[in-house]
PDB file of C-alpha atoms in Angstrom:
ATOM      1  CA  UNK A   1       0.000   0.000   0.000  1.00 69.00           C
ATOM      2  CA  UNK A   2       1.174   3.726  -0.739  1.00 76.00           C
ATOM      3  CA  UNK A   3       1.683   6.052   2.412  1.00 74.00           C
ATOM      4  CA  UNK A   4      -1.028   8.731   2.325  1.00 77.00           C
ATOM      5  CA  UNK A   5       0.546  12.065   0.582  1.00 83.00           C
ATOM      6  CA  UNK A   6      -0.879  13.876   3.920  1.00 87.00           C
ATOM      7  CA  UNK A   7       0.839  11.599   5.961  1.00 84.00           C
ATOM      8  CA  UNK A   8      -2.433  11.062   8.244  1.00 87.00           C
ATOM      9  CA  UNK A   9      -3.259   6.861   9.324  1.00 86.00           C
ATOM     10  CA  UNK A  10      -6.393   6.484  10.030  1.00 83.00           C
ATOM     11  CA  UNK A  11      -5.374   3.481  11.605  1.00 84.00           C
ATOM     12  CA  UNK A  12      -2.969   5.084  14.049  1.00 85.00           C
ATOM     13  CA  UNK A  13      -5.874   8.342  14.974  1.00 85.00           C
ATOM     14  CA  UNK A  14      -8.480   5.128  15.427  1.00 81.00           C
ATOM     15  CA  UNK A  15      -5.999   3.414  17.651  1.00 81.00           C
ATOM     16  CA  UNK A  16      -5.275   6.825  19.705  1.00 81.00           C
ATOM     17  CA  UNK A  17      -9.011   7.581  19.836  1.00 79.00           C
ATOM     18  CA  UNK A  18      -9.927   4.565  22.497  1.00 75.00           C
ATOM     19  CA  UNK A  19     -10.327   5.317  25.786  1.00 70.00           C
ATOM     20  CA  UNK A  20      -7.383   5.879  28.384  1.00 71.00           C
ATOM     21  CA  UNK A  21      -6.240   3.036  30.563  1.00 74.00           C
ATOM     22  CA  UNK A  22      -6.036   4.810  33.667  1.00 81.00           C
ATOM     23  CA  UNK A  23      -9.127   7.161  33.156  1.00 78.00           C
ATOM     24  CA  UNK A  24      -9.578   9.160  36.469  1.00 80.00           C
ATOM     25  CA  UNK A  25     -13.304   9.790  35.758  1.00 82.00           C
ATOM     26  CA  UNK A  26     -13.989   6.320  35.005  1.00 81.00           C
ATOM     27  CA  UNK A  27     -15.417   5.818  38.844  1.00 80.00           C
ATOM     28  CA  UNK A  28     -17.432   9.051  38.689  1.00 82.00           C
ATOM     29  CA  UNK A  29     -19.354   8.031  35.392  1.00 83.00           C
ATOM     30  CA  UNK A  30     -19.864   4.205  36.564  1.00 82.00           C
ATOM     31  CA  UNK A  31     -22.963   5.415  38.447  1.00 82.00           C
ATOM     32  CA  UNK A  32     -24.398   6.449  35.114  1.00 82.00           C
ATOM     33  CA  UNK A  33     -25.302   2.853  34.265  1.00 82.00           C
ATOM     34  CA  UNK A  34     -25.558   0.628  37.452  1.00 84.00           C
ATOM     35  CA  UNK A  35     -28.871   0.745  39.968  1.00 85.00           C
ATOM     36  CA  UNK A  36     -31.729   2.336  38.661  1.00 85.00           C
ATOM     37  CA  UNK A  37     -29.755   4.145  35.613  1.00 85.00           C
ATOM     38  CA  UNK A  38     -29.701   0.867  33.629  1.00 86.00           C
ATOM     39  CA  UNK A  39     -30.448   0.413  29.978  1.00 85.00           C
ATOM     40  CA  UNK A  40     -33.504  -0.983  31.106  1.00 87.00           C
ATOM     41  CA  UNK A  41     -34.505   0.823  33.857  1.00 86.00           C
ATOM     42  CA  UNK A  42     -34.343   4.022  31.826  1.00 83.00           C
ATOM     43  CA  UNK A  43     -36.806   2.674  28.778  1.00 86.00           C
ATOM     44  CA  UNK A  44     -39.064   0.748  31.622  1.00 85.00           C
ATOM     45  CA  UNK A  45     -41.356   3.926  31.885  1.00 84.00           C
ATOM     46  CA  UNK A  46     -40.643   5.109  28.061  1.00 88.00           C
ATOM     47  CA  UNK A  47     -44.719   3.935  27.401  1.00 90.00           C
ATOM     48  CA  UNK A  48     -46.445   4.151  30.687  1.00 91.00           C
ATOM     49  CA  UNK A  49     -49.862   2.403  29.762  1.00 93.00           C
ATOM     50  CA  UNK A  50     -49.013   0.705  26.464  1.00 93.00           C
ATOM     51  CA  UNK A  51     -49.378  -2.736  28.376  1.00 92.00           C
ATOM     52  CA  UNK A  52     -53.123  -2.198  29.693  1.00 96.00           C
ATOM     53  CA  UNK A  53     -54.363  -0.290  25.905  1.00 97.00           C
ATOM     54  CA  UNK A  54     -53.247  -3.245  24.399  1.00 97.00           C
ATOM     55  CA  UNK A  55     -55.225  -5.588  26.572  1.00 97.00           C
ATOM     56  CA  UNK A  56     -58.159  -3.195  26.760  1.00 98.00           C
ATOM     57  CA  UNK A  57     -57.955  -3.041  23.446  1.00 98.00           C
ATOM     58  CA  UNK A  58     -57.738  -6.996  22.272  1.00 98.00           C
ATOM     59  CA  UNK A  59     -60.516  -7.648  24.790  1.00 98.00           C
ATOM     60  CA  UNK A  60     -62.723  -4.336  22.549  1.00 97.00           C
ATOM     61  CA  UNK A  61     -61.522  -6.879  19.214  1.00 96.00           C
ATOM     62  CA  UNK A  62     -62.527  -9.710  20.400  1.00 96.00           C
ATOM     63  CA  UNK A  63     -65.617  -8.464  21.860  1.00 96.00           C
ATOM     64  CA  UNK A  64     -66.844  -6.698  18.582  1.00 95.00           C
ATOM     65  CA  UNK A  65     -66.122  -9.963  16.284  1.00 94.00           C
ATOM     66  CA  UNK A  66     -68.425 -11.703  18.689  1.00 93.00           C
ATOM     67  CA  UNK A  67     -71.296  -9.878  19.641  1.00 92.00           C
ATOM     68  CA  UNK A  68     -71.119  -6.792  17.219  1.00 88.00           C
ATOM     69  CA  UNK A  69     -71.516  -8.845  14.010  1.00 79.00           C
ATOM     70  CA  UNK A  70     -73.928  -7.637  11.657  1.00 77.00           C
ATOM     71  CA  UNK A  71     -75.461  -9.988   9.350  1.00 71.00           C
ATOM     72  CA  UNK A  72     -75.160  -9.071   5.534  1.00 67.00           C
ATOM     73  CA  UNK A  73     -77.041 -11.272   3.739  1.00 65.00           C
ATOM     74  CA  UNK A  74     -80.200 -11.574   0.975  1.00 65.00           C
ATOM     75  CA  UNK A  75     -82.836 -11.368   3.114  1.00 61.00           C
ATOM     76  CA  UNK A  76     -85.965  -9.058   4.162  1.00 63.00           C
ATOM     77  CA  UNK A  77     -86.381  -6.307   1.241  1.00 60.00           C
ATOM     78  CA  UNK A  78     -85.229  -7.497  -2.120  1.00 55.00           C
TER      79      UNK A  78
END
């Protein structure tokens, strides 16, 4: 391969880009996602209520194909 005419490696600017070994805020941003920060802790209450609408509204579905059927058919008036 030909060395880059600007002389910049992506490889080498990936490589420096990681995070530091000893990284002194490491133990103040562990609280971040531990306890009640998890991943899903946080999108737990995204859709408060989605769980009972969907039941509520199954149980409407069901109810209407049973009971709300009307009947089309050739009957009374032709």
């Amino acid at each position: 391969p030909r060395p880059s005419v600007t002389g910049f490696d992506p490889k080498k600017f990936a490589a420096a880009g990681g995070h530091p070994k000893n990284d002194p805020w490491a133990r103040a941003e562990a609280w971040r996602y531990t306890g009640p920060f998890t991943r899903f802790n946080r999108f737990k209450g995204a859709f408060p209520g989605l769980g009972i609408a969907t039941v509520a509204f199954a149980g409407y579905l069901v109810f209407e194909q049973i009971f709300l059927q009307e009947e089309h058919g050739h009957g009374e008036g032709h």
